[in-house]
Coordinates of C-alpha atoms in Angstrom, one line a residue:
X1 CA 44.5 -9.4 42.5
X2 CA 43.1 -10.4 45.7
X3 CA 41.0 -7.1 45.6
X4 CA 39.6 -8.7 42.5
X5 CA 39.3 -11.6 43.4
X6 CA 37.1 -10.9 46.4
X7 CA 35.1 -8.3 44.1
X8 CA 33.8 -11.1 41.8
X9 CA 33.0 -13.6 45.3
X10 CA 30.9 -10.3 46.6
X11 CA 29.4 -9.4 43.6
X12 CA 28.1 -13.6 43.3
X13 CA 27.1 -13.2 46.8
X14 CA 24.7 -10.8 46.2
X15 CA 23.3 -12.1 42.8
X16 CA 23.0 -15.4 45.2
X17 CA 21.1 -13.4 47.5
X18 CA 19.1 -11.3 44.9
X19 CA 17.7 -14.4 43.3
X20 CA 16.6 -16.0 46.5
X21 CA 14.9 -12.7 47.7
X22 CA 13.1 -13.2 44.3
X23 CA 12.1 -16.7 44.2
X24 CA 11.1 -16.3 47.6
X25 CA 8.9 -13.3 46.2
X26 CA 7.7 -15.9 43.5
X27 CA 6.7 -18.8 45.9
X28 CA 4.6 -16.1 47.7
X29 CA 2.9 -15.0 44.8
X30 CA 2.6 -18.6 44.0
X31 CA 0.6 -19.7 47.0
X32 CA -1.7 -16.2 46.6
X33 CA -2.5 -17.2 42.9
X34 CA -3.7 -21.1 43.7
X35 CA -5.6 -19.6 46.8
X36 CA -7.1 -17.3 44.3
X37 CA -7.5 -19.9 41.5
X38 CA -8.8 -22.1 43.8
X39 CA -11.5 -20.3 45.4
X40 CA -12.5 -18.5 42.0
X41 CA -13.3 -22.2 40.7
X42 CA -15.4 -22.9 44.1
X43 CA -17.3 -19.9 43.4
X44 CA -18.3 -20.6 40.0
X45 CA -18.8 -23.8 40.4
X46 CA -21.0 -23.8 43.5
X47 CA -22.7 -20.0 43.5
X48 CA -25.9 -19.9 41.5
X49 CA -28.0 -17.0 39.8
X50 CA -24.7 -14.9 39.3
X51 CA -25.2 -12.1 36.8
X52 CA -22.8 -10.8 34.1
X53 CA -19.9 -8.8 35.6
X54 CA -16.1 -8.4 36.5
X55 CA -16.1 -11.3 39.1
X56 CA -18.1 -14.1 37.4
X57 CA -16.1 -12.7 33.6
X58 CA -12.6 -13.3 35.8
X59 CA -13.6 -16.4 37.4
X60 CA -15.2 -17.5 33.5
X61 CA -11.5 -17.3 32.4
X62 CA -10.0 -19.0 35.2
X63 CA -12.4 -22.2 34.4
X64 CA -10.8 -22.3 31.0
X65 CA -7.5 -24.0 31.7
X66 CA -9.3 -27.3 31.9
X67 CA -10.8 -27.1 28.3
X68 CA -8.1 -28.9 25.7
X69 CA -8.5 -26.3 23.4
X70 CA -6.5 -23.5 26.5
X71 CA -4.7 -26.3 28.6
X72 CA -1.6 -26.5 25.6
X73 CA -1.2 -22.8 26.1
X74 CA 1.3 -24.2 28.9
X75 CA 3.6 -25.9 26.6
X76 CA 4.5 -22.8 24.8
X77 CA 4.8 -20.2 27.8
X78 CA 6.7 -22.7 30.4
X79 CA 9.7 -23.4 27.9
X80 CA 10.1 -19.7 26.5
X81 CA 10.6 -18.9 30.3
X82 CA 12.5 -21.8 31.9
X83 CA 16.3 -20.8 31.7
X84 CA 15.4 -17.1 32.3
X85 CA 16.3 -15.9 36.0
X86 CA 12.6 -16.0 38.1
X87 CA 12.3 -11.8 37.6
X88 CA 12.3 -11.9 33.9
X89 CA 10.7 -14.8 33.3
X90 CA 7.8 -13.8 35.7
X91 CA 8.3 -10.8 33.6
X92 CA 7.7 -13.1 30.6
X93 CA 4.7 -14.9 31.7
X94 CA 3.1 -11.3 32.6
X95 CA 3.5 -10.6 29.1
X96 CA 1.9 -13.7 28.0
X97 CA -0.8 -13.0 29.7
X98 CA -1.2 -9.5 28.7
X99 CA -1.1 -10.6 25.2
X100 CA -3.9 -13.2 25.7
X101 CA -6.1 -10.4 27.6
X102 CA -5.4 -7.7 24.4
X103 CA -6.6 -10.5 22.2
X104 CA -10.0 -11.0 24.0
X105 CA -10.3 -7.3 24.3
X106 CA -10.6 -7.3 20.7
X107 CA -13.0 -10.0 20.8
X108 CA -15.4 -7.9 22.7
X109 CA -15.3 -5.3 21.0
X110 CA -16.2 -7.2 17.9
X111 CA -18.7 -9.0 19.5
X112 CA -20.0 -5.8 20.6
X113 CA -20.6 -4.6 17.2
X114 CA -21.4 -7.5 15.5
X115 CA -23.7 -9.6 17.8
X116 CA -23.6 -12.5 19.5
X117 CA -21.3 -16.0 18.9
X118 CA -22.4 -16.2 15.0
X119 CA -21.5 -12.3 14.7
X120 CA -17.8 -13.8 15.4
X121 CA -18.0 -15.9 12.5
X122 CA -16.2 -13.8 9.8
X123 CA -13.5 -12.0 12.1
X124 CA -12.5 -15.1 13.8
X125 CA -12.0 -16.9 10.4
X126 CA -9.4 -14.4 9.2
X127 CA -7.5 -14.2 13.1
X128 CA -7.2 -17.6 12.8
X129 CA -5.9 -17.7 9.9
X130 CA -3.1 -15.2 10.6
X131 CA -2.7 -15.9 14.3
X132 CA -2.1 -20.1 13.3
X133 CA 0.2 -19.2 10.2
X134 CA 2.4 -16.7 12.7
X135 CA 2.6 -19.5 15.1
X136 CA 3.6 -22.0 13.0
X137 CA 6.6 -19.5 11.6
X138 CA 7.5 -18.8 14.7
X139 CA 7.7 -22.5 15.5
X140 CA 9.7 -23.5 12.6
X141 CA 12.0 -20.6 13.9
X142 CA 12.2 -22.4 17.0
X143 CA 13.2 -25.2 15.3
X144 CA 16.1 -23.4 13.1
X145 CA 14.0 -24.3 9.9
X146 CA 14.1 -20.4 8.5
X147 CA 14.7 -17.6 10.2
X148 CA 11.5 -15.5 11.2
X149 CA 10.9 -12.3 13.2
X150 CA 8.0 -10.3 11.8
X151 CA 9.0 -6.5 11.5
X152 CA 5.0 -5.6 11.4
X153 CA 4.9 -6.5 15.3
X154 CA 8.3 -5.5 16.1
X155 CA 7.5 -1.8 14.5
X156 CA 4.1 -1.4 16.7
X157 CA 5.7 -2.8 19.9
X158 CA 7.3 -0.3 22.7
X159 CA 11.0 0.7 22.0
X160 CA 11.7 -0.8 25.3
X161 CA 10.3 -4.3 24.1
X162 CA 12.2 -4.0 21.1
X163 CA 15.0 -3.8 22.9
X164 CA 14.4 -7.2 24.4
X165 CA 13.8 -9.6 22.4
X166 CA 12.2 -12.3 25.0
X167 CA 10.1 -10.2 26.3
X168 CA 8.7 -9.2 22.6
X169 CA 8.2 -12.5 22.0
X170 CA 6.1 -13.3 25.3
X171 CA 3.8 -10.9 24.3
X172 CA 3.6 -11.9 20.7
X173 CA 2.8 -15.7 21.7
X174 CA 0.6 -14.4 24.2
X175 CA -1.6 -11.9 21.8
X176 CA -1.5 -15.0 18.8
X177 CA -2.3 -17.8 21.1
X178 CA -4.7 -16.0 22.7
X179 CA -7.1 -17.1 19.9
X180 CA -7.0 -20.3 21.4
X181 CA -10.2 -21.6 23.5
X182 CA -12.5 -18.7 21.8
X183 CA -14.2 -21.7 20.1
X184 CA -14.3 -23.8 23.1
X185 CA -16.7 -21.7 25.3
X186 CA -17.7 -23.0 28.8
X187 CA -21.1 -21.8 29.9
X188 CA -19.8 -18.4 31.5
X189 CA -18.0 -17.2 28.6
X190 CA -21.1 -18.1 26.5
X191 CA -23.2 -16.2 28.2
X192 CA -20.7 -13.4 28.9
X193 CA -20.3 -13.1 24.7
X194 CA -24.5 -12.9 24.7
X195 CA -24.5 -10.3 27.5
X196 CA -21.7 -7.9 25.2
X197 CA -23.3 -8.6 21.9
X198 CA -27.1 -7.3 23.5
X199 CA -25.8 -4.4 25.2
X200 CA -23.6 -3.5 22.3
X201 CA -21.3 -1.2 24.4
X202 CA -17.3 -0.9 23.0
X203 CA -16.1 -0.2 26.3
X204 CA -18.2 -2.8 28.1
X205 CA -17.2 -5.4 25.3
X206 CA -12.8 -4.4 25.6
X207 CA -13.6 -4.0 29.2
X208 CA -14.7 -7.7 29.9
X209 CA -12.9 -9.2 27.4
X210 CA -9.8 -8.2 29.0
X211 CA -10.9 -9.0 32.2
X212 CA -11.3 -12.5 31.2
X213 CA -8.3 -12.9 29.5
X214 CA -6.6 -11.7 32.5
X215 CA -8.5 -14.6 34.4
X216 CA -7.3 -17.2 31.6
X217 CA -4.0 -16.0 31.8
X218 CA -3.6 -16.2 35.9
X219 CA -3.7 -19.9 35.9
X220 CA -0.9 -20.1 33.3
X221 CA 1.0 -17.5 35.7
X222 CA 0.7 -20.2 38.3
X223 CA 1.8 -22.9 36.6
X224 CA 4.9 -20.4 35.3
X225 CA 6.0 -20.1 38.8
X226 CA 5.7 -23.7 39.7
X227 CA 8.4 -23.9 36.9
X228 CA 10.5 -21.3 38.1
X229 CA 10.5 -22.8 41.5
X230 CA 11.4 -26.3 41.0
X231 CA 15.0 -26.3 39.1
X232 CA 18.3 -24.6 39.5
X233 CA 17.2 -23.0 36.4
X234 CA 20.8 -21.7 35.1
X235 CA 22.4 -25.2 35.6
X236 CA 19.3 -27.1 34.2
X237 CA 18.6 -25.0 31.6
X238 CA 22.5 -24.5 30.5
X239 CA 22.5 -28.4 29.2
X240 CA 19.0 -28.7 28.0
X241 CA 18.7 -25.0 26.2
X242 CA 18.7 -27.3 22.8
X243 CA 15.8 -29.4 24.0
X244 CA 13.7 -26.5 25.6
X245 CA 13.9 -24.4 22.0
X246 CA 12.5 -27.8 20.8
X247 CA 10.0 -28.0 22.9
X248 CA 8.7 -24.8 22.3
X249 CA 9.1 -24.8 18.8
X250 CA 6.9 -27.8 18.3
X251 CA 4.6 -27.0 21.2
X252 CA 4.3 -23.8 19.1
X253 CA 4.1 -25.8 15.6
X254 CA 1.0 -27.7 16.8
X255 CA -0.8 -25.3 18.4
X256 CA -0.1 -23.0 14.7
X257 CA -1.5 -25.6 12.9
X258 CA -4.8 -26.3 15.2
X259 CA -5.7 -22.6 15.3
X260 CA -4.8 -22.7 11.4
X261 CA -7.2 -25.4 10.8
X262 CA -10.0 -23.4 12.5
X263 CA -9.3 -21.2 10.3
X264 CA -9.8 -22.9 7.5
X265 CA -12.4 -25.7 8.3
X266 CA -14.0 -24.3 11.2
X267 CA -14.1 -26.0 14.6
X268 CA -16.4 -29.3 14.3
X269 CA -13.2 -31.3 13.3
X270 CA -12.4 -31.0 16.8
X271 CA -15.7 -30.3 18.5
X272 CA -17.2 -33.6 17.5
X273 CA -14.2 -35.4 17.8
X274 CA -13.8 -38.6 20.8
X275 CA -11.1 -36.2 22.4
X276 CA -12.6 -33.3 22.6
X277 CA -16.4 -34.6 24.0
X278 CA -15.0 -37.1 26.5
X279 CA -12.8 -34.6 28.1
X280 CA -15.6 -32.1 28.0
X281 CA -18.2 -34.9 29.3
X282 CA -15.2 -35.5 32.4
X283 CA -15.0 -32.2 33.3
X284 CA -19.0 -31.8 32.7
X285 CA -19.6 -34.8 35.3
X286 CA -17.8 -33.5 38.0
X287 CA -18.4 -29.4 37.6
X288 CA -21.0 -28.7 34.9
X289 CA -20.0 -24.7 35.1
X290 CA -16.3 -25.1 34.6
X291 CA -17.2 -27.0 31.4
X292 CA -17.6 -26.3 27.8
X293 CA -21.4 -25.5 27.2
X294 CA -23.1 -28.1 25.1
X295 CA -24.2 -27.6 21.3
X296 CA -23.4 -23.9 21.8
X297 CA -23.0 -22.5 18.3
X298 CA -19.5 -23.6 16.2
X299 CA -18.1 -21.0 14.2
X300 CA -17.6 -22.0 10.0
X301 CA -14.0 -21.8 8.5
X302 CA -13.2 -20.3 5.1
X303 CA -13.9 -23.5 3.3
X304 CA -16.7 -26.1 3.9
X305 CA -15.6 -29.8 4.0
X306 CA -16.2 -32.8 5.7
X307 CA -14.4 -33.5 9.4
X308 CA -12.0 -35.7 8.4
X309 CA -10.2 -33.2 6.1
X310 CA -9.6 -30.5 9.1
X311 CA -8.0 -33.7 11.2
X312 CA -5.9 -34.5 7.5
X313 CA -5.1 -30.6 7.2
X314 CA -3.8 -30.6 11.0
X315 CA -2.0 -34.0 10.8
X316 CA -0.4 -32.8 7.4
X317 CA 1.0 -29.5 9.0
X318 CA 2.6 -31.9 11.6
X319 CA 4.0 -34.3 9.4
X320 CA 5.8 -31.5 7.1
X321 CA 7.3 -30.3 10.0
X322 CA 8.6 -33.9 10.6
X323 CA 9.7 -34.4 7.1
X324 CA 11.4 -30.7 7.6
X325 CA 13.3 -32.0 10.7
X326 CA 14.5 -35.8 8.6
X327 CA 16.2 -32.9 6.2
X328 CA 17.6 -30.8 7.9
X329 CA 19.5 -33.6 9.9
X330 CA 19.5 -36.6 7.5
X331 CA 18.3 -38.6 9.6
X332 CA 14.8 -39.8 11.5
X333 CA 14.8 -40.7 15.5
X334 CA 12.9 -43.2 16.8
X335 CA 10.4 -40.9 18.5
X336 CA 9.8 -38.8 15.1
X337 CA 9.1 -42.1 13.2
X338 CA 6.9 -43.3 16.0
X339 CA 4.9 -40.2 16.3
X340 CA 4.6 -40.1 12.6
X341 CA 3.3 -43.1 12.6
X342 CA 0.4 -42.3 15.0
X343 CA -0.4 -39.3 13.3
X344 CA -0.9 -41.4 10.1
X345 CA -3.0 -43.7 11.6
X346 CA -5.0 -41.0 13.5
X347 CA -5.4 -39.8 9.8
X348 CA -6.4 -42.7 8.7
X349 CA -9.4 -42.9 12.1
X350 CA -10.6 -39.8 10.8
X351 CA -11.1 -40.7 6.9
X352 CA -12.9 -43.7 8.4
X353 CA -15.4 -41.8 10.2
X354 CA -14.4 -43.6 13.8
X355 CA -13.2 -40.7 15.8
X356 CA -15.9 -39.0 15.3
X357 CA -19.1 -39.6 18.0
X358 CA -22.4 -39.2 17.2
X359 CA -23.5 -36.9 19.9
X360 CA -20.7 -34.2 18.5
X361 CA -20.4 -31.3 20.4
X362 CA -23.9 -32.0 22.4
X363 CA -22.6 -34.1 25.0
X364 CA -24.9 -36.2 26.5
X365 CA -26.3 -33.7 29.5
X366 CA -30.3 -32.8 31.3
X367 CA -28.2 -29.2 31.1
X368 CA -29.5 -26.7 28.6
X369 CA -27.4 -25.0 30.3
X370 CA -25.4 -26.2 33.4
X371 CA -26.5 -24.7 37.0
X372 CA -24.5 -21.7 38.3
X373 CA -24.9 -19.5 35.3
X374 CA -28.1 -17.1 34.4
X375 CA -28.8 -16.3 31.3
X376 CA -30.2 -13.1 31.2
X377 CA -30.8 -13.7 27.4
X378 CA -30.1 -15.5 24.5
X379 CA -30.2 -14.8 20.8
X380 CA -27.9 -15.6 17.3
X381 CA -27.6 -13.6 14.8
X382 CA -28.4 -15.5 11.5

């Protein structure tokens, strides 16, 4: 018994000491990846007359996690990990961002066959439509509305991520929500896309799409860590696991429905929004290369309609989900009455014409196209 006994005390020792040895291996990698971050923003920011290529495509991607259409990326990938000891869910995040960098591979190759930004149009439409109504399933299975795991990704994944269900599922968020920010282009990425789509090259196209997706993903890596680093994770998690799956599966449920609305109305719902252009004139103001380029081309949806109607088609996702959630418990809280209440008057903003500036996407720059970048050349494809 008292063999045992000091088995199990030895064998919590040196889990003890395993996960310290690994969060200590975390707060390294940490520090590397904000030193990184950090001086991959200075660059791009202050360095002018860089040409196309691996550095100014991975720095391009690192500039994105202050656009709001990337930023909410961290809502979805900081609650699937938290709970999760610091090697698998590093291990996680990883595979978020590897599924964010497959995505953009694929949209260099397709822009490398079918031109430039407009050339996008058509195969955007459709990944938008799939990747929002996936998220939005796998957010109602967050929320234990239906039960949802698609066998079509589970099938093509390795045997050894089947086996592992969290890790699948890092990498399916992370190739879905990687269609998030493709229609929110700061001046890098827009004149990385022109660069891929004039030299028409497959392998160049894959190659720097994944490069920059890589560079988008880092940030969120760092942010992971943070996460990892700043709780008893087991004890915090182990009383707040309930909360966390909600907080993923709505995180997940609005990002569904935005990349869903793309989809179907195209982007200038968003794009000419109050939101969207003074975040974009902030960020503009202070570093005119880390923002989103101004009236670069917006991408059409699969139905033509007026702005208000892709804020309506958003809002209404939301709101089904809340009226899902009133069922399912019979019964509303006070914060899912309050927030449906400022949806419906957001709705209402948007019908009315007032959320929507007059400037749109253009923002109110001397910037054809902010300093720091060259463009090489620039063509659309009508």
């Amino acid at each position: 018994m008292w063999i045992s006994t000091a088995q199990k005390f030895a064998k919590i020792a040196m889990n003890n000491q395993s996960q310290q040895s690994a969060r200590v291996i975390l707060a390294i990698i940490g520090i590397a990846l904000f030193v990184g971050i950090g001086a991959g923003l200075f660059w791009l920011a202050t360095t002018s007359g860089q040409s196309v290529g691996v550095l100014l495509t991975f720095a391009a991607g690192l500039s994105m996690i202050f656009l709001p259409c990337t930023l909410p990326l961290v809502f979805v990938i900081v609650p699937l990990t938290l709970g999760k000891s610091p090697a698998k869910g590093f291990t996680m995040a990883l595979l978020f961002g590897l599924g964010i960098s497959i995505t953009l591979a694929i949209y260099g190759v397709v822009v490398s066959q079918l031109g430039g930004y407009f050339g996008l149009d058509n195969f955007t439409r459709y990944m938008f439509l799939f990747a929002g109504t996936i998220a939005i399933l796998f957010g109602w299975s967050e929320l234990r509305f239906i039960r949802f795991s698609p066998p079509e990704f589970a099938g093509a994944s390795p045997s050894w991520l089947q086996k592992r269900g969290d890790y699948a599922k890092a990498l399916g968020m992370g190739v879905l929500l990687g269609n998030a920010g493709v229609g929110c282009p700061n001046p890098a990425f827009y004149v990385i896309l022109t660069y891929i789509a004039g030299l028409g090259s497959v392998g160049v196209g894959a190659g720097l799409g994944f490069v920059h997706g890589l560079g988008r993903a880092v940030p969120i890596l760092a942010i992971v860590i943070l996460a990892l680093l700043g709780m008893n994770a087991t004890k915090w998690v182990a009383s707040r696991k309930a909360n966390i799956d909600k907080i993923m599966g709505w995180s997940l449920v609005v990002a569904g429905a935005f990349i869903l609305t793309y989809g179907l109305w195209g982007m200038r719902w968003w794009e000419d929004s109050i939101f969207h252009v003074s975040w974009n004139q902030f960020v503009l103001n202070i570093a005119p290369a880390l923002a989103e380029t101004p009236n670069h081309p917006i991408a059409a949806g699969a139905f033509d309609g007026p702005t208000w109607i892709g804020w309506l088609t958003w809002i209404g996702v939301i709101l089904l989900s809340i009226a899902w959630n009133w069922l399912k418990k019979k019964r509303a809280s006070a914060t899912s009455v309050i927030v449906s209440l400022l949806l419906v008057i957001l709705g209402l903003l948007s019908f009315a014409g007032v959320i929507e500036t007059k400037h749109g996407h253009g923002v109110e720059t001397d910037h054809a196209h902010p300093p720091g970048v060259e463009v090489e050349h620039e063509h659309t494809n009508e």
